[in-house]
Amino acid sequence: NAGVTQTPKFQVLKTGQSMTLQCAQDMNHNSMYWYRQDPGMGLRLIYYSASEGTTDKGEVPNGYNVSRLNKREFSLRLESAAPSQTSVYFCASNRDITYEQYFGPGTRLTVT
Amino acid sequence: AQSVTQLGSHVSVSEGALVLLRCNYSSSVPPYLFWYVQYPNQGLQLLLKYTTGATLVKGINGFEAEFKKSETSFHLTKPSAHMSDAAEYFCAVSRGTNAGGTSYGKLTFGQGTILTVHP
């Protein structure tokens, strides 16, 4: 089992460019999440998908969109990148509320 | 709504000393509580969790935490620190349902505590 995988690992964008962060899990989990991590702020939830076919906003959704492509894959899109979106992005998944979340290795994004 | 406060953004201990990382939470329903560890340039790894049952939970690498409902706390401890324990630690609370009433594990994280262990 690879667990949760994320691509790319690193990315540099110019302001206004777009990109999609990819996430996949092979654990047959129902729920998937996207977080951003900024120094001193912990992890903040951007979007989540409680089950295949559903997505909902988290704490900081502005500037992002998501797609739950199938049960395995959950992508995060930045339509027009801004310097404020410079961060480390983590994808996670779990079976349901009583189970811990498994995290991917992260994508380090810099927007200049 | 739920929230988590970790007291102390940095904690420094000597190797062999007690590790105590503090976490207080607020939740309108009985919480599920987690501690995660993050080593440099890596993702988060679960240390331990409390959902129901015994309030003292043991995790990996010799860590344990006690759920104290009256104090709304879930402090993380380890009797003897090791150099390899140096990392950032996150406390998190989970309990929620979506509009359809389905439970899901939406986590709210604390700000993190960086643990430094010196010889």
XYZ file of N, CA, C and O in Angstrom, chain B residues 61-114:
216
model
N 6.169 5.127 20.197
C 7.395 5.784 20.670
C 7.350 6.168 22.144
O 8.044 7.096 22.560
N 6.550 5.478 22.952
C 6.522 5.714 24.393
C 5.670 6.887 24.839
O 5.680 7.238 26.017
N 4.930 7.511 23.945
C 4.066 8.633 24.309
C 2.724 8.135 24.849
O 2.241 7.076 24.462
N 2.147 8.937 25.720
C 0.801 8.686 26.186
C 0.096 10.008 26.461
O 0.741 11.064 26.567
N -1.225 9.955 26.532
C -2.013 11.156 26.796
C -3.239 10.757 27.603
O -3.730 9.631 27.493
N -3.715 11.681 28.418
C -4.883 11.423 29.247
C -5.980 12.411 28.926
O -5.759 13.629 28.950
N -7.152 11.891 28.613
C -8.327 12.718 28.369
C -8.948 13.074 29.714
O -9.344 12.191 30.488
N -9.019 14.370 30.006
C -9.648 14.852 31.242
C -10.799 15.752 30.859
O -10.605 16.933 30.522
N -12.001 15.198 30.942
C -13.178 15.932 30.508
C -13.400 17.182 31.352
O -13.726 18.250 30.830
N -13.189 17.066 32.676
C -13.459 18.191 33.564
C -12.528 19.366 33.287
O -12.878 20.522 33.533
N -11.337 19.071 32.764
C -10.356 20.112 32.473
C -10.299 20.432 30.975
O -9.515 21.286 30.565
N -11.086 19.759 30.190
C -11.065 19.852 28.708
C -9.626 19.825 28.205
O -9.205 20.678 27.422
N -8.881 18.828 28.690
C -7.469 18.745 28.321
C -7.123 17.377 27.773
O -7.816 16.374 28.029
N -6.038 17.335 27.026
C -5.536 16.088 26.448
C -4.031 16.259 26.290
O -3.490 16.318 25.198
N -3.331 16.356 27.412
C -1.897 16.621 27.409
C -1.104 15.382 27.012
O -1.442 14.257 27.407
N -0.029 15.603 26.290
C 0.838 14.524 25.803
C 2.070 14.428 26.689
O 2.693 15.455 26.992
N 2.433 13.230 27.096
C 3.611 13.057 27.945
C 4.465 11.897 27.459
O 3.996 10.977 26.779
N 5.745 11.978 27.847
C 6.670 10.883 27.650
C 7.664 10.949 28.807
O 8.207 12.033 29.077
N 7.884 9.854 29.515
C 8.704 9.914 30.729
C 10.150 10.351 30.476
O 10.734 11.054 31.298
N 10.714 9.946 29.350
C 12.125 10.189 29.117
C 12.348 10.565 27.648
O 12.165 9.732 26.755
N 12.741 11.797 27.423
C 12.911 12.287 26.055
C 14.141 11.678 25.389
O 15.178 11.448 26.031
N 13.987 11.470 24.089
C 15.096 10.989 23.277
C 15.348 12.010 22.182
O 14.439 12.732 21.758
N 16.584 12.058 21.716
C 16.918 13.025 20.664
C 16.007 12.881 19.456
O 15.644 13.875 18.816
N 15.597 11.655 19.164
C 14.753 11.408 17.995
C 13.328 11.931 18.157
O 12.558 11.913 17.196
N 12.983 12.396 19.366
C 11.648 12.962 19.594
C 11.531 14.398 19.103
O 10.426 14.956 19.072
N 12.641 15.004 18.731
C 12.609 16.388 18.262
C 11.776 16.474 16.992
O 12.060 15.815 15.980
N 10.705 17.263 17.044
C 9.745 17.345 15.948
C 8.706 18.393 16.322
O 8.766 18.995 17.391
N 7.723 18.571 15.460
C 6.584 19.423 15.792
C 5.380 18.529 16.080
O 5.142 17.552 15.356
N 4.646 18.862 17.126
C 3.535 18.050 17.586
C 2.238 18.846 17.490
O 2.179 20.016 17.876
N 1.229 18.187 16.989
C -0.074 18.825 16.807
C -1.153 18.040 17.547
O -1.261 16.821 17.394
N -1.944 18.779 18.298
C -3.142 18.232 18.916
C -4.322 18.553 17.989
O -4.337 19.629 17.368
N -5.282 17.645 17.897
C -6.414 17.881 17.007
C -7.679 17.297 17.612
O -7.640 16.282 18.321
N -8.793 17.917 17.321
C -10.091 17.443 17.789
C -10.981 17.197 16.583
O -10.931 17.924 15.589
N -11.772 16.152 16.682
C -12.619 15.761 15.564
C -13.992 15.374 16.077
O -14.116 14.556 16.964
N -15.003 15.997 15.542
C -16.361 15.534 15.785
C -17.256 16.423 14.952
O -17.332 17.614 15.172
N -17.893 15.866 14.012
C -18.777 16.707 13.246
C -19.658 15.910 12.331
O -19.431 14.727 12.102
N -20.676 16.557 11.828
C -21.553 15.931 10.844
C -21.817 16.941 9.739
O -21.762 18.148 9.958
N -22.074 16.441 8.554
C -22.427 17.354 7.475
C -23.925 17.618 7.486
O -24.648 17.174 8.376
N -24.390 18.352 6.497
C -25.798 18.753 6.473
C -26.725 17.547 6.424
O -27.848 17.594 6.904
N -26.216 16.456 5.869
C -27.051 15.264 5.784
C -27.014 14.424 7.036
O -27.676 13.388 7.116
N -26.235 14.853 8.027
C -26.178 14.118 9.285
C -25.142 13.018 9.291
O -25.038 12.262 10.252
N -24.359 12.917 8.244
C -23.330 11.870 8.196
C -22.103 12.333 8.969
O -21.637 13.448 8.777
N -21.608 11.460 9.817
C -20.392 11.801 10.558
C -19.174 11.709 9.655
O -19.106 10.882 8.766
N -18.239 12.545 9.885
C -16.989 12.472 9.150
C -15.898 12.998 10.054
O -16.160 13.680 11.035
N -14.653 12.695 9.722
C -13.559 13.052 10.612
C -12.927 14.368 10.277
O -11.747 14.424 9.968
N -13.655 15.467 10.354
C -13.086 16.780 10.074
C -12.280 17.215 11.280
O -12.815 17.411 12.357
N -10.991 17.377 11.097
C -10.089 17.713 12.188
C -9.897 19.210 12.316
O -9.751 19.907 11.318
N -9.864 19.673 13.557
C -9.426 21.023 13.862
C -8.119 20.903 14.626
O -8.067 20.224 15.660
N -7.079 21.554 14.123
C -5.746 21.428 14.694
C -5.399 22.588 15.614
O -5.859 23.727 15.416
N -4.553 22.308 16.591
C -3.897 23.363 17.331
C -2.776 23.956 16.495
O -2.491 23.494 15.391
N -2.119 24.965 17.059
C -1.106 25.703 16.309
C 0.212 24.951 16.207
O 1.080 25.324 15.418
N 0.369 23.909 16.996
C 1.599 23.135 16.959
C 2.580 23.545 18.036
O 2.640 24.721 18.430
N 3.344 22.571 18.520
C 4.421 22.811 19.488
C 5.685 22.157 18.964
O 5.685 20.956 18.668
N 6.720 22.956 18.832
C 8.009 22.427 18.381
C 8.780 21.958 19.604
O 9.027 22.741 20.530
